[in-house]
PDB file of C-alpha atoms in Angstrom:
ATOM      1  CA  UNK D   1     172.839 -27.172  64.042  1.00 72.00           C
ATOM      2  CA  UNK D   2     170.336 -29.883  63.358  1.00 87.00           C
ATOM      3  CA  UNK D   3     171.895 -33.364  63.673  1.00 95.00           C
ATOM      4  CA  UNK D   4     169.656 -35.941  61.924  1.00 97.00           C
ATOM      5  CA  UNK D   5     169.300 -39.510  62.951  1.00 98.00           C
ATOM      6  CA  UNK D   6     170.518 -42.054  60.374  1.00 98.00           C
ATOM      7  CA  UNK D   7     169.028 -45.488  60.065  1.00 98.00           C
ATOM      8  CA  UNK D   8     171.599 -47.752  58.415  1.00 98.00           C
ATOM      9  CA  UNK D   9     169.081 -50.327  57.189  1.00 97.00           C
ATOM     10  CA  UNK D  10     170.816 -53.689  56.733  1.00 97.00           C
ATOM     11  CA  UNK D  11     168.484 -55.804  54.587  1.00 95.00           C
ATOM     12  CA  UNK D  12     166.181 -58.362  56.289  1.00 95.00           C
ATOM     13  CA  UNK D  13     166.581 -57.099  59.830  1.00 96.00           C
ATOM     14  CA  UNK D  14     162.993 -55.959  60.319  1.00 94.00           C
ATOM     15  CA  UNK D  15     163.723 -52.630  58.727  1.00 94.00           C
ATOM     16  CA  UNK D  16     160.379 -52.300  56.931  1.00 92.00           C
ATOM     17  CA  UNK D  17     158.620 -52.764  60.271  1.00 94.00           C
ATOM     18  CA  UNK D  18     160.976 -50.294  61.903  1.00 96.00           C
ATOM     19  CA  UNK D  19     160.287 -47.698  59.268  1.00 95.00           C
ATOM     20  CA  UNK D  20     156.507 -48.084  59.766  1.00 93.00           C
ATOM     21  CA  UNK D  21     157.128 -47.260  63.495  1.00 95.00           C
ATOM     22  CA  UNK D  22     159.311 -44.292  62.625  1.00 97.00           C
ATOM     23  CA  UNK D  23     156.456 -42.746  60.546  1.00 94.00           C
ATOM     24  CA  UNK D  24     154.483 -42.287  63.723  1.00 92.00           C
ATOM     25  CA  UNK D  25     157.017 -39.763  65.050  1.00 95.00           C
ATOM     26  CA  UNK D  26     158.645 -38.148  62.009  1.00 96.00           C
ATOM     27  CA  UNK D  27     156.687 -36.194  59.404  1.00 95.00           C
ATOM     28  CA  UNK D  28     157.313 -37.080  55.712  1.00 93.00           C
ATOM     29  CA  UNK D  29     159.019 -33.720  55.091  1.00 94.00           C
ATOM     30  CA  UNK D  30     161.433 -34.571  57.923  1.00 96.00           C
ATOM     31  CA  UNK D  31     162.498 -37.879  56.410  1.00 96.00           C
ATOM     32  CA  UNK D  32     165.009 -38.420  53.623  1.00 96.00           C
ATOM     33  CA  UNK D  33     164.383 -41.950  52.370  1.00 95.00           C
ATOM     34  CA  UNK D  34     166.917 -43.582  50.044  1.00 94.00           C
ATOM     35  CA  UNK D  35     165.743 -47.033  48.741  1.00 92.00           C
ATOM     36  CA  UNK D  36     164.712 -46.909  45.104  1.00 87.00           C
ATOM     37  CA  UNK D  37     167.025 -46.458  42.096  1.00 84.00           C
ATOM     38  CA  UNK D  38     165.548 -43.047  41.557  1.00 88.00           C
ATOM     39  CA  UNK D  39     166.435 -42.113  45.227  1.00 90.00           C
ATOM     40  CA  UNK D  40     170.092 -43.200  44.752  1.00 89.00           C
ATOM     41  CA  UNK D  41     170.411 -41.123  41.621  1.00 88.00           C
ATOM     42  CA  UNK D  42     168.644 -38.045  43.053  1.00 89.00           C
ATOM     43  CA  UNK D  43     170.508 -38.118  46.323  1.00 90.00           C
ATOM     44  CA  UNK D  44     173.933 -39.270  45.138  1.00 86.00           C
ATOM     45  CA  UNK D  45     175.333 -35.977  46.276  1.00 85.00           C
ATOM     46  CA  UNK D  46     173.693 -33.391  48.450  1.00 87.00           C
ATOM     47  CA  UNK D  47     174.537 -29.879  49.739  1.00 84.00           C
ATOM     48  CA  UNK D  48     174.696 -30.333  53.513  1.00 80.00           C
ATOM     49  CA  UNK D  49     172.291 -27.398  53.838  1.00 84.00           C
ATOM     50  CA  UNK D  50     169.642 -29.532  52.096  1.00 86.00           C
ATOM     51  CA  UNK D  51     169.443 -31.467  55.404  1.00 91.00           C
ATOM     52  CA  UNK D  52     168.788 -28.424  57.578  1.00 92.00           C
ATOM     53  CA  UNK D  53     165.179 -29.466  58.141  1.00 92.00           C
ATOM     54  CA  UNK D  54     165.726 -33.272  57.941  1.00 96.00           C
ATOM     55  CA  UNK D  55     165.373 -35.183  61.212  1.00 97.00           C
ATOM     56  CA  UNK D  56     165.795 -38.721  59.861  1.00 97.00           C
ATOM     57  CA  UNK D  57     167.776 -40.275  56.974  1.00 97.00           C
ATOM     58  CA  UNK D  58     166.926 -43.901  56.231  1.00 97.00           C
ATOM     59  CA  UNK D  59     167.953 -46.399  53.597  1.00 95.00           C
ATOM     60  CA  UNK D  60     170.320 -49.113  52.393  1.00 94.00           C
ATOM     61  CA  UNK D  61     173.162 -46.634  52.727  1.00 93.00           C
ATOM     62  CA  UNK D  62     176.578 -46.676  54.382  1.00 95.00           C
ATOM     63  CA  UNK D  63     177.981 -43.771  56.273  1.00 96.00           C
ATOM     64  CA  UNK D  64     180.443 -41.664  54.285  1.00 95.00           C
ATOM     65  CA  UNK D  65     182.547 -41.230  57.453  1.00 96.00           C
ATOM     66  CA  UNK D  66     182.240 -43.497  60.598  1.00 97.00           C
ATOM     67  CA  UNK D  67     184.397 -41.621  63.122  1.00 90.00           C
ATOM     68  CA  UNK D  68     182.891 -39.079  63.337  1.00 95.00           C
ATOM     69  CA  UNK D  69     179.633 -40.442  61.785  1.00 97.00           C
ATOM     70  CA  UNK D  70     178.694 -38.393  58.715  1.00 96.00           C
ATOM     71  CA  UNK D  71     176.656 -38.684  55.511  1.00 94.00           C
ATOM     72  CA  UNK D  72     176.502 -36.004  52.814  1.00 91.00           C
ATOM     73  CA  UNK D  73     179.237 -34.188  54.890  1.00 91.00           C
ATOM     74  CA  UNK D  74     176.652 -33.803  57.664  1.00 92.00           C
ATOM     75  CA  UNK D  75     177.085 -35.153  61.198  1.00 95.00           C
ATOM     76  CA  UNK D  76     174.418 -37.740  61.999  1.00 97.00           C
ATOM     77  CA  UNK D  77     173.317 -39.921  64.948  1.00 98.00           C
ATOM     78  CA  UNK D  78     173.369 -43.446  63.482  1.00 98.00           C
ATOM     79  CA  UNK D  79     171.512 -46.598  64.567  1.00 98.00           C
ATOM     80  CA  UNK D  80     171.020 -49.955  63.028  1.00 98.00           C
ATOM     81  CA  UNK D  81     169.674 -53.512  63.644  1.00 98.00           C
ATOM     82  CA  UNK D  82     171.548 -56.778  63.430  1.00 98.00           C
ATOM     83  CA  UNK D  83     170.242 -60.316  63.011  1.00 98.00           C
ATOM     84  CA  UNK D  84     171.633 -63.862  63.194  1.00 98.00           C
ATOM     85  CA  UNK D  85     173.649 -63.874  59.985  1.00 97.00           C
ATOM     86  CA  UNK D  86     172.503 -67.212  58.647  1.00 97.00           C
ATOM     87  CA  UNK D  87     168.909 -66.433  59.277  1.00 95.00           C
ATOM     88  CA  UNK D  88     169.342 -63.028  57.613  1.00 96.00           C
ATOM     89  CA  UNK D  89     170.960 -64.571  54.566  1.00 96.00           C
ATOM     90  CA  UNK D  90     168.206 -67.208  54.117  1.00 95.00           C
ATOM     91  CA  UNK D  91     165.580 -64.506  54.449  1.00 94.00           C
ATOM     92  CA  UNK D  92     167.393 -62.216  51.992  1.00 95.00           C
ATOM     93  CA  UNK D  93     167.865 -64.915  49.370  1.00 95.00           C
ATOM     94  CA  UNK D  94     164.279 -66.065  49.488  1.00 93.00           C
ATOM     95  CA  UNK D  95     162.954 -62.527  49.511  1.00 92.00           C
ATOM     96  CA  UNK D  96     165.022 -61.479  46.440  1.00 93.00           C
ATOM     97  CA  UNK D  97     163.926 -64.558  44.561  1.00 92.00           C
ATOM     98  CA  UNK D  98     160.226 -63.906  45.295  1.00 89.00           C
ATOM     99  CA  UNK D  99     159.914 -60.158  44.888  1.00 89.00           C
ATOM    100  CA  UNK D 100     159.756 -59.146  41.174  1.00 90.00           C
ATOM    101  CA  UNK D 101     160.435 -55.533  41.771  1.00 87.00           C
ATOM    102  CA  UNK D 102     164.001 -55.947  43.054  1.00 88.00           C
ATOM    103  CA  UNK D 103     166.996 -55.681  40.745  1.00 89.00           C
ATOM    104  CA  UNK D 104     168.260 -59.163  41.356  1.00 94.00           C
ATOM    105  CA  UNK D 105     164.964 -61.024  40.736  1.00 94.00           C
ATOM    106  CA  UNK D 106     165.631 -61.859  37.060  1.00 95.00           C
ATOM    107  CA  UNK D 107     169.319 -62.622  37.707  1.00 96.00           C
ATOM    108  CA  UNK D 108     168.515 -65.118  40.506  1.00 96.00           C
ATOM    109  CA  UNK D 109     165.574 -66.816  38.804  1.00 96.00           C
ATOM    110  CA  UNK D 110     166.630 -66.850  35.180  1.00 95.00           C
ATOM    111  CA  UNK D 111     170.040 -68.145  36.296  1.00 95.00           C
ATOM    112  CA  UNK D 112     168.495 -70.527  38.732  1.00 95.00           C
ATOM    113  CA  UNK D 113     170.960 -69.392  41.361  1.00 96.00           C
ATOM    114  CA  UNK D 114     170.902 -71.697  44.386  1.00 95.00           C
ATOM    115  CA  UNK D 115     171.407 -70.554  47.959  1.00 96.00           C
ATOM    116  CA  UNK D 116     174.808 -72.160  47.970  1.00 96.00           C
ATOM    117  CA  UNK D 117     175.816 -70.218  44.910  1.00 96.00           C
ATOM    118  CA  UNK D 118     174.276 -67.035  46.336  1.00 96.00           C
ATOM    119  CA  UNK D 119     176.687 -67.394  49.315  1.00 95.00           C
ATOM    120  CA  UNK D 120     179.822 -68.422  47.479  1.00 95.00           C
ATOM    121  CA  UNK D 121     179.535 -66.473  44.212  1.00 95.00           C
ATOM    122  CA  UNK D 122     182.376 -64.169  43.097  1.00 94.00           C
ATOM    123  CA  UNK D 123     180.061 -62.510  40.441  1.00 94.00           C
ATOM    124  CA  UNK D 124     179.862 -58.813  40.794  1.00 93.00           C
ATOM    125  CA  UNK D 125     176.134 -58.956  41.496  1.00 93.00           C
ATOM    126  CA  UNK D 126     176.644 -61.213  44.467  1.00 95.00           C
ATOM    127  CA  UNK D 127     180.244 -60.807  45.576  1.00 92.00           C
ATOM    128  CA  UNK D 128     179.453 -58.869  48.757  1.00 92.00           C
ATOM    129  CA  UNK D 129     176.049 -60.366  49.586  1.00 93.00           C
ATOM    130  CA  UNK D 130     176.705 -63.695  51.290  1.00 94.00           C
ATOM    131  CA  UNK D 131     179.971 -63.077  53.053  1.00 97.00           C
ATOM    132  CA  UNK D 132     180.049 -60.995  56.255  1.00 98.00           C
ATOM    133  CA  UNK D 133     177.899 -58.213  54.934  1.00 97.00           C
ATOM    134  CA  UNK D 134     176.983 -56.922  58.404  1.00 98.00           C
ATOM    135  CA  UNK D 135     180.681 -56.575  59.351  1.00 98.00           C
ATOM    136  CA  UNK D 136     181.151 -54.577  56.168  1.00 97.00           C
ATOM    137  CA  UNK D 137     178.183 -52.339  56.839  1.00 97.00           C
ATOM    138  CA  UNK D 138     179.004 -51.560  60.491  1.00 98.00           C
ATOM    139  CA  UNK D 139     182.811 -51.190  59.991  1.00 98.00           C
ATOM    140  CA  UNK D 140     182.574 -49.305  56.715  1.00 97.00           C
ATOM    141  CA  UNK D 141     185.664 -51.152  55.515  1.00 97.00           C
ATOM    142  CA  UNK D 142     186.373 -53.043  52.316  1.00 95.00           C
ATOM    143  CA  UNK D 143     188.031 -56.424  52.672  1.00 96.00           C
ATOM    144  CA  UNK D 144     188.720 -59.693  50.884  1.00 96.00           C
ATOM    145  CA  UNK D 145     185.462 -61.483  51.200  1.00 95.00           C
ATOM    146  CA  UNK D 146     187.217 -64.884  51.043  1.00 94.00           C
ATOM    147  CA  UNK D 147     189.354 -64.249  54.130  1.00 96.00           C
ATOM    148  CA  UNK D 148     188.348 -63.697  57.725  1.00 98.00           C
ATOM    149  CA  UNK D 149     188.200 -59.882  58.103  1.00 98.00           C
ATOM    150  CA  UNK D 150     189.731 -59.566  61.626  1.00 98.00           C
ATOM    151  CA  UNK D 151     190.538 -55.851  61.358  1.00 98.00           C
ATOM    152  CA  UNK D 152     187.086 -54.952  59.993  1.00 98.00           C
ATOM    153  CA  UNK D 153     185.459 -57.068  62.682  1.00 98.00           C
ATOM    154  CA  UNK D 154     187.350 -55.268  65.474  1.00 98.00           C
ATOM    155  CA  UNK D 155     186.546 -51.903  63.874  1.00 98.00           C
ATOM    156  CA  UNK D 156     182.817 -52.888  63.667  1.00 98.00           C
ATOM    157  CA  UNK D 157     182.882 -53.826  67.428  1.00 98.00           C
ATOM    158  CA  UNK D 158     184.458 -50.419  68.204  1.00 98.00           C
ATOM    159  CA  UNK D 159     181.704 -48.679  66.154  1.00 98.00           C
ATOM    160  CA  UNK D 160     178.944 -50.510  68.003  1.00 98.00           C
ATOM    161  CA  UNK D 161     180.274 -49.249  71.279  1.00 98.00           C
ATOM    162  CA  UNK D 162     181.430 -45.767  70.356  1.00 97.00           C
ATOM    163  CA  UNK D 163     179.852 -44.619  67.067  1.00 98.00           C
ATOM    164  CA  UNK D 164     176.357 -45.995  66.722  1.00 98.00           C
ATOM    165  CA  UNK D 165     173.898 -44.484  69.230  1.00 98.00           C
ATOM    166  CA  UNK D 166     171.855 -47.654  69.190  1.00 98.00           C
ATOM    167  CA  UNK D 167     172.162 -51.225  67.789  1.00 98.00           C
ATOM    168  CA  UNK D 168     168.985 -53.301  67.998  1.00 98.00           C
ATOM    169  CA  UNK D 169     168.706 -57.060  67.743  1.00 98.00           C
ATOM    170  CA  UNK D 170     166.067 -58.395  65.368  1.00 97.00           C
ATOM    171  CA  UNK D 171     165.537 -61.591  67.374  1.00 97.00           C
ATOM    172  CA  UNK D 172     164.732 -59.389  70.393  1.00 98.00           C
ATOM    173  CA  UNK D 173     162.638 -56.883  68.535  1.00 98.00           C
ATOM    174  CA  UNK D 174     160.192 -55.798  71.326  1.00 98.00           C
ATOM    175  CA  UNK D 175     163.074 -55.140  73.741  1.00 98.00           C
ATOM    176  CA  UNK D 176     164.907 -53.279  70.937  1.00 98.00           C
ATOM    177  CA  UNK D 177     161.902 -51.017  70.320  1.00 98.00           C
ATOM    178  CA  UNK D 178     161.728 -50.047  73.965  1.00 98.00           C
ATOM    179  CA  UNK D 179     165.406 -48.971  73.834  1.00 98.00           C
ATOM    180  CA  UNK D 180     165.007 -47.335  70.432  1.00 98.00           C
ATOM    181  CA  UNK D 181     162.159 -45.256  71.833  1.00 98.00           C
ATOM    182  CA  UNK D 182     164.550 -43.830  74.404  1.00 97.00           C
ATOM    183  CA  UNK D 183     167.188 -43.075  71.766  1.00 98.00           C
ATOM    184  CA  UNK D 184     164.858 -41.435  69.228  1.00 97.00           C
ATOM    185  CA  UNK D 185     162.139 -40.113  71.478  1.00 97.00           C
ATOM    186  CA  UNK D 186     159.512 -42.046  69.592  1.00 96.00           C
ATOM    187  CA  UNK D 187     155.862 -41.217  70.290  1.00 93.00           C
ATOM    188  CA  UNK D 188     154.498 -44.662  69.480  1.00 94.00           C
ATOM    189  CA  UNK D 189     156.185 -48.044  68.975  1.00 96.00           C
ATOM    190  CA  UNK D 190     153.133 -50.262  68.227  1.00 94.00           C
ATOM    191  CA  UNK D 191     153.659 -52.358  65.105  1.00 92.00           C
ATOM    192  CA  UNK D 192     152.556 -55.209  62.977  1.00 86.00           C
ATOM    193  CA  UNK D 193     155.169 -57.426  61.351  1.00 79.00           C
ATOM    194  CA  UNK D 194     155.837 -56.684  57.720  1.00 77.00           C
ATOM    195  CA  UNK D 195     157.590 -58.366  54.872  1.00 71.00           C
ATOM    196  CA  UNK D 196     157.977 -61.672  56.761  1.00 71.00           C
ATOM    197  CA  UNK D 197     159.079 -64.783  54.782  1.00 70.00           C
ATOM    198  CA  UNK D 198     156.757 -67.779  54.892  1.00 70.00           C
ATOM    199  CA  UNK D 199     158.078 -70.647  57.044  1.00 67.00           C
ATOM    200  CA  UNK D 200     157.565 -73.198  54.286  1.00 68.00           C
ATOM    201  CA  UNK D 201     159.950 -71.314  51.965  1.00 70.00           C
ATOM    202  CA  UNK D 202     162.625 -71.413  54.663  1.00 70.00           C
ATOM    203  CA  UNK D 203     162.451 -75.164  54.848  1.00 70.00           C
ATOM    204  CA  UNK D 204     163.788 -75.321  51.218  1.00 79.00           C
ATOM    205  CA  UNK D 205     167.286 -74.503  52.476  1.00 90.00           C
ATOM    206  CA  UNK D 206     169.154 -77.642  53.526  1.00 91.00           C
ATOM    207  CA  UNK D 207     171.305 -78.278  56.558  1.00 93.00           C
ATOM    208  CA  UNK D 208     174.503 -78.414  54.542  1.00 95.00           C
ATOM    209  CA  UNK D 209     173.836 -75.075  52.984  1.00 95.00           C
ATOM    210  CA  UNK D 210     173.082 -73.560  56.333  1.00 95.00           C
ATOM    211  CA  UNK D 211     176.399 -74.836  57.681  1.00 96.00           C
ATOM    212  CA  UNK D 212     178.166 -73.337  54.621  1.00 96.00           C
ATOM    213  CA  UNK D 213     176.468 -70.003  55.349  1.00 97.00           C
ATOM    214  CA  UNK D 214     177.745 -70.214  58.979  1.00 97.00           C
ATOM    215  CA  UNK D 215     181.276 -70.879  57.730  1.00 97.00           C
ATOM    216  CA  UNK D 216     181.265 -67.993  55.207  1.00 97.00           C
ATOM    217  CA  UNK D 217     179.915 -65.589  57.793  1.00 98.00           C
ATOM    218  CA  UNK D 218     182.029 -66.350  60.834  1.00 98.00           C
ATOM    219  CA  UNK D 219     182.882 -62.613  61.371  1.00 98.00           C
ATOM    220  CA  UNK D 220     179.228 -61.678  61.262  1.00 98.00           C
ATOM    221  CA  UNK D 221     178.465 -64.420  63.792  1.00 98.00           C
ATOM    222  CA  UNK D 222     181.029 -62.929  66.123  1.00 98.00           C
ATOM    223  CA  UNK D 223     179.775 -59.448  65.552  1.00 98.00           C
ATOM    224  CA  UNK D 224     176.165 -60.441  66.206  1.00 98.00           C
ATOM    225  CA  UNK D 225     177.203 -62.173  69.523  1.00 98.00           C
ATOM    226  CA  UNK D 226     179.154 -59.048  70.562  1.00 98.00           C
ATOM    227  CA  UNK D 227     176.209 -56.807  69.750  1.00 98.00           C
ATOM    228  CA  UNK D 228     173.908 -59.053  71.792  1.00 98.00           C
ATOM    229  CA  UNK D 229     176.259 -58.812  74.775  1.00 98.00           C
ATOM    230  CA  UNK D 230     176.237 -55.066  74.568  1.00 98.00           C
ATOM    231  CA  UNK D 231     172.464 -55.056  74.122  1.00 98.00           C
ATOM    232  CA  UNK D 232     171.980 -57.195  77.218  1.00 98.00           C
ATOM    233  CA  UNK D 233     174.242 -54.928  79.267  1.00 98.00           C
ATOM    234  CA  UNK D 234     171.998 -51.910  78.362  1.00 97.00           C
ATOM    235  CA  UNK D 235     168.879 -53.804  79.481  1.00 98.00           C
ATOM    236  CA  UNK D 236     170.586 -54.824  82.725  1.00 97.00           C
ATOM    237  CA  UNK D 237     171.335 -51.125  83.418  1.00 97.00           C
ATOM    238  CA  UNK D 238     167.627 -50.447  83.407  1.00 96.00           C
ATOM    239  CA  UNK D 239     166.843 -52.875  86.197  1.00 96.00           C
ATOM    240  CA  UNK D 240     163.718 -54.882  86.860  1.00 94.00           C
ATOM    241  CA  UNK D 241     161.395 -52.074  85.748  1.00 96.00           C
ATOM    242  CA  UNK D 242     162.373 -52.813  82.145  1.00 97.00           C
ATOM    243  CA  UNK D 243     160.739 -56.265  82.290  1.00 97.00           C
ATOM    244  CA  UNK D 244     157.563 -54.739  83.522  1.00 97.00           C
ATOM    245  CA  UNK D 245     157.508 -52.201  80.693  1.00 97.00           C
ATOM    246  CA  UNK D 246     158.265 -54.922  78.146  1.00 98.00           C
ATOM    247  CA  UNK D 247     155.401 -57.170  79.431  1.00 97.00           C
ATOM    248  CA  UNK D 248     152.910 -54.195  79.362  1.00 97.00           C
ATOM    249  CA  UNK D 249     154.035 -53.202  75.795  1.00 96.00           C
ATOM    250  CA  UNK D 250     153.672 -56.717  74.475  1.00 96.00           C
ATOM    251  CA  UNK D 251     150.206 -57.150  75.958  1.00 95.00           C
ATOM    252  CA  UNK D 252     148.924 -53.920  74.310  1.00 94.00           C
ATOM    253  CA  UNK D 253     150.797 -54.576  71.011  1.00 94.00           C
ATOM    254  CA  UNK D 254     149.141 -57.997  70.793  1.00 92.00           C
ATOM    255  CA  UNK D 255     145.744 -56.244  70.876  1.00 90.00           C
ATOM    256  CA  UNK D 256     147.055 -53.752  68.249  1.00 88.00           C
ATOM    257  CA  UNK D 257     148.045 -56.684  65.974  1.00 80.00           C
ATOM    258  CA  UNK D 258     144.649 -58.225  66.438  1.00 79.00           C
ATOM    259  CA  UNK D 259     142.905 -55.030  65.414  1.00 84.00           C
ATOM    260  CA  UNK D 260     145.184 -54.732  62.346  1.00 78.00           C
ATOM    261  CA  UNK D 261     144.350 -58.330  61.296  1.00 75.00           C
ATOM    262  CA  UNK D 262     140.630 -57.649  61.650  1.00 78.00           C
ATOM    263  CA  UNK D 263     140.842 -54.501  59.503  1.00 76.00           C
ATOM    264  CA  UNK D 264     142.939 -56.408  56.940  1.00 68.00           C
ATOM    265  CA  UNK D 265     140.428 -59.165  56.796  1.00 70.00           C
ATOM    266  CA  UNK D 266     137.465 -56.858  56.540  1.00 65.00           C
ATOM    267  CA  UNK D 267     138.925 -54.559  53.901  1.00 59.00           C
ATOM    268  CA  UNK D 268     140.895 -57.097  51.977  1.00 53.00           C
ATOM    269  CA  UNK D 269     144.209 -55.406  52.523  1.00 47.00           C
ATOM    270  CA  UNK D 270     147.347 -57.445  52.059  1.00 50.00           C
ATOM    271  CA  UNK D 271     149.252 -58.165  55.244  1.00 45.00           C
ATOM    272  CA  UNK D 272     152.469 -56.446  53.908  1.00 46.00           C
ATOM    273  CA  UNK D 273     150.640 -53.129  53.609  1.00 41.00           C
ATOM    274  CA  UNK D 274     150.987 -50.917  56.680  1.00 38.00           C
ATOM    275  CA  UNK D 275     147.639 -50.145  58.330  1.00 33.00           C
ATOM    276  CA  UNK D 276     147.754 -46.495  59.426  1.00 36.00           C
ATOM    277  CA  UNK D 277     144.384 -46.004  60.966  1.00 33.00           C
ATOM    278  CA  UNK D 278     144.731 -48.037  64.173  1.00 35.00           C
ATOM    279  CA  UNK D 279     148.324 -46.813  64.640  1.00 31.00           C
ATOM    280  CA  UNK D 280     147.176 -43.213  64.621  1.00 33.00           C
ATOM    281  CA  UNK D 281     143.827 -43.319  66.223  1.00 34.00           C
ATOM    282  CA  UNK D 282     143.353 -46.321  68.442  1.00 35.00           C
ATOM    283  CA  UNK D 283     146.622 -46.753  70.279  1.00 35.00           C
ATOM    284  CA  UNK D 284     149.131 -44.540  72.071  1.00 34.00           C
ATOM    285  CA  UNK D 285     152.318 -45.441  73.822  1.00 35.00           C
TER     286      UNK D 285
END
């Protein structure tokens, strides 16, 4: 029986860039993508047989069962990426306030919701956003967001080691891609960064608010540190040859990014639009 991969896409962990890489291996008919409101409605429930020819499920979805990992009553091979929780929250807040097509854009802007309010709010729109969201996503457990979720944190750690086939680290993206290639059998991992937040916007978040975000996401901080330790152990297992492969990849990918920038400048494409031509024709892993 076909066992699809499942990308549990935690917002603002370089998922858009990852999805652009995945397109180089998986055909559109092999991907079930669940991101838009219409997707959630159309794929709220599925006959497991619908996934017979699906090789990758991706989206802002949680697993329906974590042990064993299943979605739509179908066994899957899950993977995800984590990021420093405070950096992730800052990026998420600024992204949602600046992107008109998301469902929270009007709520955040018309209500003039500050970053501090975004973290602390008990409103239904924001209740689960600013408080240990990564722990919730990786554990699959509900918990009181105003208390330290020790049980959920320990469950999330267990899932990282025993349920998820791969957990990447956004801050170590290139190394993560090399390991992800092994897990997914990716044909190409060259990329250009997408949906990045401008540095000047990040400077609008003050030190006190950053410290509050750290306090409200203590479990996520511990989970992120744990995931990094597991990640580093996997790299150590691969020996010195891994560093050589990383250096070679980064050298070629820098050239790839340069070509993408030249094409963007020449054609007038926006930098957040994936450039398919050089990915498919000019570079191979």
